[in-house]
Amino acid sequence: CMGYLVGYCRKMADAASQMKTPRDVYYSTWEIFCNSAFENPQIFQQLFFSEHVLPLDEMVKRYYKVYPHQLDSMDSSVTEMLTAGELDERNIHVLRPLAAELGYDEEETLMVNTMTTCFFKRLLSESCRAAASGEGPNAAELTAEMIEGINFLFRNATATRDMRRAAKQKKDA
């Protein structure tokens, strides 16, 4: 299974120079990850949502000990994301800089993190079913749906943040 990370990491390395802002990093990492995952859904289902002999973070650390050059062109948040194990832990590393830029507090950031990874898990299950049946959305369609889902989450998290702040200001006035 870990061999499928090679193509994913190569795509990440190729895109690294174009990731200039926290938003670029977040959206690019999700787009690349989704394309890779939805092209090989059963493998990524096994990697991220199944039991392993070793914890996933230990397997990932061992992998990057063998292939450390795959991290050479990555910024620190992407490197932290790639070397983490569980999906929610991986996502939080690239989400936090963007969430800070958007003015989200820790509670809002953790909520976006959970909702994002849960939505991905649902789409990955859909991709597994489509691969098994030969019917259903392809990798590009599911990736586009994931990006639209992320956009939806950010729009609503920002609106909720603004409503909370307005209510607090009204209460404090």
PDB file of C-alpha atoms in Angstrom:
ATOM      1  CA  CYS A   1       0.000   0.000   0.000  1.00  0.00           C
ATOM      2  CA  MET A   2       2.735   2.461   0.906  1.00  0.00           C
ATOM      3  CA  GLY A   3       4.059   2.300  -2.652  1.00  0.00           C
ATOM      4  CA  TYR A   4       1.029   4.267  -3.803  1.00  0.00           C
ATOM      5  CA  LEU A   5       2.367   7.209  -1.839  1.00  0.00           C
ATOM      6  CA  VAL A   6       5.278   7.521  -4.279  1.00  0.00           C
ATOM      7  CA  GLY A   7       3.103   8.945  -7.078  1.00  0.00           C
ATOM      8  CA  TYR A   8       1.246  11.132  -4.612  1.00  0.00           C
ATOM      9  CA  CYS A   9       4.499  12.488  -3.153  1.00  0.00           C
ATOM     10  CA  ARG A  10       5.911  13.110  -6.618  1.00  0.00           C
ATOM     11  CA  LYS A  11       2.811  15.155  -7.506  1.00  0.00           C
ATOM     12  CA  MET A  12       3.141  17.072  -4.237  1.00  0.00           C
ATOM     13  CA  ALA A  13       6.810  17.818  -4.967  1.00  0.00           C
ATOM     14  CA  ASP A  14       5.946  18.990  -8.492  1.00  0.00           C
ATOM     15  CA  ALA A  15       3.266  21.357  -7.143  1.00  0.00           C
ATOM     16  CA  ALA A  16       5.254  22.633  -4.135  1.00  0.00           C
ATOM     17  CA  SER A  17       6.735  25.657  -5.910  1.00  0.00           C
ATOM     18  CA  GLN A  18       3.250  26.866  -6.843  1.00  0.00           C
ATOM     19  CA  MET A  19       1.983  26.721  -3.245  1.00  0.00           C
ATOM     20  CA  LYS A  20       2.681  30.278  -2.134  1.00  0.00           C
ATOM     21  CA  THR A  21      -0.103  30.999   0.370  1.00  0.00           C
ATOM     22  CA  PRO A  22      -1.816  28.950   3.075  1.00  0.00           C
ATOM     23  CA  ARG A  23      -4.856  28.779   0.785  1.00  0.00           C
ATOM     24  CA  ASP A  24      -2.725  27.445  -2.101  1.00  0.00           C
ATOM     25  CA  VAL A  25      -1.202  24.841   0.198  1.00  0.00           C
ATOM     26  CA  TYR A  26      -4.525  23.692   1.604  1.00  0.00           C
ATOM     27  CA  TYR A  27      -6.403  23.438  -1.671  1.00  0.00           C
ATOM     28  CA  SER A  28      -3.470  21.966  -3.616  1.00  0.00           C
ATOM     29  CA  THR A  29      -2.783  19.286  -1.028  1.00  0.00           C
ATOM     30  CA  TRP A  30      -6.444  18.260  -1.014  1.00  0.00           C
ATOM     31  CA  GLU A  31      -6.724  18.279  -4.798  1.00  0.00           C
ATOM     32  CA  ILE A  32      -3.603  16.147  -5.235  1.00  0.00           C
ATOM     33  CA  PHE A  33      -4.570  13.821  -2.396  1.00  0.00           C
ATOM     34  CA  CYS A  34      -8.113  13.359  -3.702  1.00  0.00           C
ATOM     35  CA  ASN A  35      -6.995  12.643  -7.254  1.00  0.00           C
ATOM     36  CA  SER A  36      -4.563  10.025  -5.958  1.00  0.00           C
ATOM     37  CA  ALA A  37      -7.063   8.519  -3.524  1.00  0.00           C
ATOM     38  CA  PHE A  38     -10.009   8.401  -5.905  1.00  0.00           C
ATOM     39  CA  GLU A  39      -7.846   6.797  -8.612  1.00  0.00           C
ATOM     40  CA  ASN A  40      -6.960   4.002  -6.154  1.00  0.00           C
ATOM     41  CA  PRO A  41      -9.809   4.083  -3.639  1.00  0.00           C
ATOM     42  CA  GLN A  42      -9.394   0.626  -2.127  1.00  0.00           C
ATOM     43  CA  ILE A  43      -5.694   1.253  -1.474  1.00  0.00           C
ATOM     44  CA  PHE A  44      -6.324   4.598   0.220  1.00  0.00           C
ATOM     45  CA  GLN A  45      -9.260   3.124   2.155  1.00  0.00           C
ATOM     46  CA  GLN A  46      -6.856   0.465   3.440  1.00  0.00           C
ATOM     47  CA  LEU A  47      -4.132   3.009   4.221  1.00  0.00           C
ATOM     48  CA  PHE A  48      -6.219   5.533   6.108  1.00  0.00           C
ATOM     49  CA  PHE A  49      -9.269   3.736   7.461  1.00  0.00           C
ATOM     50  CA  SER A  50      -8.241   0.137   8.194  1.00  0.00           C
ATOM     51  CA  GLU A  51      -6.347  -1.517  11.012  1.00  0.00           C
ATOM     52  CA  HIS A  52      -2.615  -2.074  10.520  1.00  0.00           C
ATOM     53  CA  VAL A  53       0.030  -4.128  12.277  1.00  0.00           C
ATOM     54  CA  LEU A  54       1.895  -0.865  12.898  1.00  0.00           C
ATOM     55  CA  PRO A  55       0.196   2.473  13.527  1.00  0.00           C
ATOM     56  CA  LEU A  56      -0.056   4.496  10.314  1.00  0.00           C
ATOM     57  CA  ASP A  57       2.200   7.262  11.633  1.00  0.00           C
ATOM     58  CA  GLU A  58       4.941   4.680  12.295  1.00  0.00           C
ATOM     59  CA  MET A  59       4.577   3.254   8.776  1.00  0.00           C
ATOM     60  CA  VAL A  60       4.772   6.776   7.313  1.00  0.00           C
ATOM     61  CA  LYS A  61       7.900   7.604   9.349  1.00  0.00           C
ATOM     62  CA  ARG A  62       9.557   4.412   8.130  1.00  0.00           C
ATOM     63  CA  TYR A  63       8.574   5.222   4.559  1.00  0.00           C
ATOM     64  CA  TYR A  64      10.152   8.695   4.699  1.00  0.00           C
ATOM     65  CA  LYS A  65      13.296   7.302   6.301  1.00  0.00           C
ATOM     66  CA  VAL A  66      13.751   5.286   3.122  1.00  0.00           C
ATOM     67  CA  TYR A  67      12.640   8.140   0.795  1.00  0.00           C
ATOM     68  CA  PRO A  68      13.580  11.383   2.602  1.00  0.00           C
ATOM     69  CA  HIS A  69      14.254  13.208  -0.681  1.00  0.00           C
ATOM     70  CA  GLN A  70      10.498  13.245  -1.347  1.00  0.00           C
ATOM     71  CA  LEU A  71      10.180  15.897   1.365  1.00  0.00           C
ATOM     72  CA  ASP A  72      12.987  18.149   0.100  1.00  0.00           C
ATOM     73  CA  SER A  73      10.875  20.742  -1.749  1.00  0.00           C
ATOM     74  CA  MET A  74       8.014  20.903   0.781  1.00  0.00           C
ATOM     75  CA  ASP A  75       7.343  23.744   3.199  1.00  0.00           C
ATOM     76  CA  SER A  76       7.096  22.917   6.896  1.00  0.00           C
ATOM     77  CA  SER A  77       3.298  22.580   7.106  1.00  0.00           C
ATOM     78  CA  VAL A  78       3.255  20.206   4.111  1.00  0.00           C
ATOM     79  CA  THR A  79       6.161  18.188   5.546  1.00  0.00           C
ATOM     80  CA  GLU A  80       4.329  17.910   8.879  1.00  0.00           C
ATOM     81  CA  MET A  81       1.189  16.866   7.034  1.00  0.00           C
ATOM     82  CA  LEU A  82       2.963  14.224   4.964  1.00  0.00           C
ATOM     83  CA  THR A  83       4.769  12.719   7.943  1.00  0.00           C
ATOM     84  CA  ALA A  84       1.692  12.517  10.170  1.00  0.00           C
ATOM     85  CA  GLY A  85      -0.371   9.361  10.313  1.00  0.00           C
ATOM     86  CA  GLU A  86      -4.121   9.675  10.663  1.00  0.00           C
ATOM     87  CA  LEU A  87      -5.994  11.789   8.149  1.00  0.00           C
ATOM     88  CA  ASP A  88      -7.370  14.306  10.657  1.00  0.00           C
ATOM     89  CA  GLU A  89      -3.868  14.805  12.046  1.00  0.00           C
ATOM     90  CA  ARG A  90      -2.473  15.255   8.534  1.00  0.00           C
ATOM     91  CA  ASN A  91      -5.148  17.766   7.591  1.00  0.00           C
ATOM     92  CA  ILE A  92      -4.788  19.924  10.702  1.00  0.00           C
ATOM     93  CA  HIS A  93      -1.166  20.708   9.777  1.00  0.00           C
ATOM     94  CA  VAL A  94      -2.143  22.367   6.493  1.00  0.00           C
ATOM     95  CA  LEU A  95      -5.456  23.725   7.806  1.00  0.00           C
ATOM     96  CA  ARG A  96      -4.086  25.700  10.771  1.00  0.00           C
ATOM     97  CA  PRO A  97      -2.184  28.323   8.727  1.00  0.00           C
ATOM     98  CA  LEU A  98      -5.251  28.964   6.545  1.00  0.00           C
ATOM     99  CA  ALA A  99      -7.599  28.971   9.540  1.00  0.00           C
ATOM    100  CA  ALA A 100      -5.362  31.536  11.265  1.00  0.00           C
ATOM    101  CA  GLU A 101      -5.396  33.673   8.128  1.00  0.00           C
ATOM    102  CA  LEU A 102      -9.212  33.471   8.126  1.00  0.00           C
ATOM    103  CA  GLY A 103      -9.388  34.392  11.816  1.00  0.00           C
ATOM    104  CA  TYR A 104     -10.820  31.081  13.032  1.00  0.00           C
ATOM    105  CA  ASP A 105     -10.365  30.133  16.652  1.00  0.00           C
ATOM    106  CA  GLU A 106      -9.245  26.635  17.673  1.00  0.00           C
ATOM    107  CA  GLU A 107     -12.795  25.331  18.083  1.00  0.00           C
ATOM    108  CA  GLU A 108     -13.753  26.501  14.588  1.00  0.00           C
ATOM    109  CA  THR A 109     -10.542  25.071  13.142  1.00  0.00           C
ATOM    110  CA  LEU A 110     -11.133  21.673  14.724  1.00  0.00           C
ATOM    111  CA  MET A 111     -14.735  21.647  13.482  1.00  0.00           C
ATOM    112  CA  VAL A 112     -13.637  22.381   9.902  1.00  0.00           C
ATOM    113  CA  ASN A 113     -10.956  19.703  10.228  1.00  0.00           C
ATOM    114  CA  THR A 114     -13.426  17.045  11.386  1.00  0.00           C
ATOM    115  CA  MET A 115     -16.035  17.923   8.802  1.00  0.00           C
ATOM    116  CA  THR A 116     -13.477  17.952   5.982  1.00  0.00           C
ATOM    117  CA  THR A 117     -12.031  14.549   6.814  1.00  0.00           C
ATOM    118  CA  CYS A 118     -15.493  13.025   7.356  1.00  0.00           C
ATOM    119  CA  PHE A 119     -16.658  14.334   3.989  1.00  0.00           C
ATOM    120  CA  PHE A 120     -13.553  12.882   2.338  1.00  0.00           C
ATOM    121  CA  LYS A 121     -14.204   9.511   3.988  1.00  0.00           C
ATOM    122  CA  ARG A 122     -17.746   9.484   2.577  1.00  0.00           C
ATOM    123  CA  LEU A 123     -16.494  10.342  -0.916  1.00  0.00           C
ATOM    124  CA  LEU A 124     -13.789   7.668  -0.672  1.00  0.00           C
ATOM    125  CA  SER A 125     -16.448   5.087   0.234  1.00  0.00           C
ATOM    126  CA  GLU A 126     -18.461   6.227  -2.775  1.00  0.00           C
ATOM    127  CA  SER A 127     -15.346   5.861  -4.928  1.00  0.00           C
ATOM    128  CA  CYS A 128     -14.774   2.321  -3.619  1.00  0.00           C
ATOM    129  CA  ARG A 129     -18.359   1.383  -4.499  1.00  0.00           C
ATOM    130  CA  ALA A 130     -17.987   2.921  -7.964  1.00  0.00           C
ATOM    131  CA  ALA A 131     -14.728   1.050  -8.564  1.00  0.00           C
ATOM    132  CA  ALA A 132     -16.315  -2.237  -7.481  1.00  0.00           C
ATOM    133  CA  SER A 133     -19.450  -1.798  -9.604  1.00  0.00           C
ATOM    134  CA  GLY A 134     -17.916  -0.005 -12.574  1.00  0.00           C
ATOM    135  CA  GLU A 135     -20.605   2.663 -12.204  1.00  0.00           C
ATOM    136  CA  GLY A 136     -20.578   6.052 -10.539  1.00  0.00           C
ATOM    137  CA  PRO A 137     -18.438   9.159 -10.436  1.00  0.00           C
ATOM    138  CA  ASN A 138     -14.813   9.111 -11.545  1.00  0.00           C
ATOM    139  CA  ALA A 139     -11.777  10.486  -9.701  1.00  0.00           C
ATOM    140  CA  ALA A 140     -11.990  13.934 -11.319  1.00  0.00           C
ATOM    141  CA  GLU A 141     -15.698  14.291 -10.454  1.00  0.00           C
ATOM    142  CA  LEU A 142     -15.158  13.222  -6.850  1.00  0.00           C
ATOM    143  CA  THR A 143     -12.175  15.548  -6.500  1.00  0.00           C
ATOM    144  CA  ALA A 144     -14.280  18.454  -7.781  1.00  0.00           C
ATOM    145  CA  GLU A 145     -17.015  17.520  -5.292  1.00  0.00           C
ATOM    146  CA  MET A 146     -14.467  17.472  -2.462  1.00  0.00           C
ATOM    147  CA  ILE A 147     -13.143  20.916  -3.389  1.00  0.00           C
ATOM    148  CA  GLU A 148     -16.704  22.261  -3.568  1.00  0.00           C
ATOM    149  CA  GLY A 149     -17.352  20.714  -0.149  1.00  0.00           C
ATOM    150  CA  ILE A 150     -14.285  22.467   1.255  1.00  0.00           C
ATOM    151  CA  ASN A 151     -15.491  25.761  -0.241  1.00  0.00           C
ATOM    152  CA  PHE A 152     -18.895  25.204   1.372  1.00  0.00           C
ATOM    153  CA  LEU A 153     -17.300  24.492   4.767  1.00  0.00           C
ATOM    154  CA  PHE A 154     -15.166  27.626   4.649  1.00  0.00           C
ATOM    155  CA  ARG A 155     -18.094  29.834   3.581  1.00  0.00           C
ATOM    156  CA  ASN A 156     -20.220  28.521   6.428  1.00  0.00           C
ATOM    157  CA  ALA A 157     -17.447  28.534   9.018  1.00  0.00           C
ATOM    158  CA  THR A 158     -16.689  32.160   8.142  1.00  0.00           C
ATOM    159  CA  ALA A 159     -20.368  33.132   8.330  1.00  0.00           C
ATOM    160  CA  THR A 160     -20.713  31.359  11.688  1.00  0.00           C
ATOM    161  CA  ARG A 161     -17.575  33.059  12.997  1.00  0.00           C
ATOM    162  CA  ASP A 162     -18.948  36.457  11.959  1.00  0.00           C
ATOM    163  CA  MET A 163     -22.350  35.779  13.578  1.00  0.00           C
ATOM    164  CA  ARG A 164     -20.693  34.685  16.839  1.00  0.00           C
ATOM    165  CA  ARG A 165     -18.549  37.798  16.933  1.00  0.00           C
ATOM    166  CA  ALA A 166     -21.495  40.066  16.179  1.00  0.00           C
ATOM    167  CA  ALA A 167     -23.561  38.421  18.930  1.00  0.00           C
ATOM    168  CA  LYS A 168     -20.688  38.779  21.381  1.00  0.00           C
ATOM    169  CA  GLN A 169     -20.173  42.436  20.501  1.00  0.00           C
ATOM    170  CA  LYS A 170     -23.901  43.087  20.903  1.00  0.00           C
ATOM    171  CA  LYS A 171     -23.899  41.316  24.274  1.00  0.00           C
ATOM    172  CA  ASP A 172     -20.797  43.225  25.457  1.00  0.00           C
ATOM    173  CA  ALA A 173     -22.211  46.599  24.335  1.00  0.00           C
TER     174      ALA A 173
END
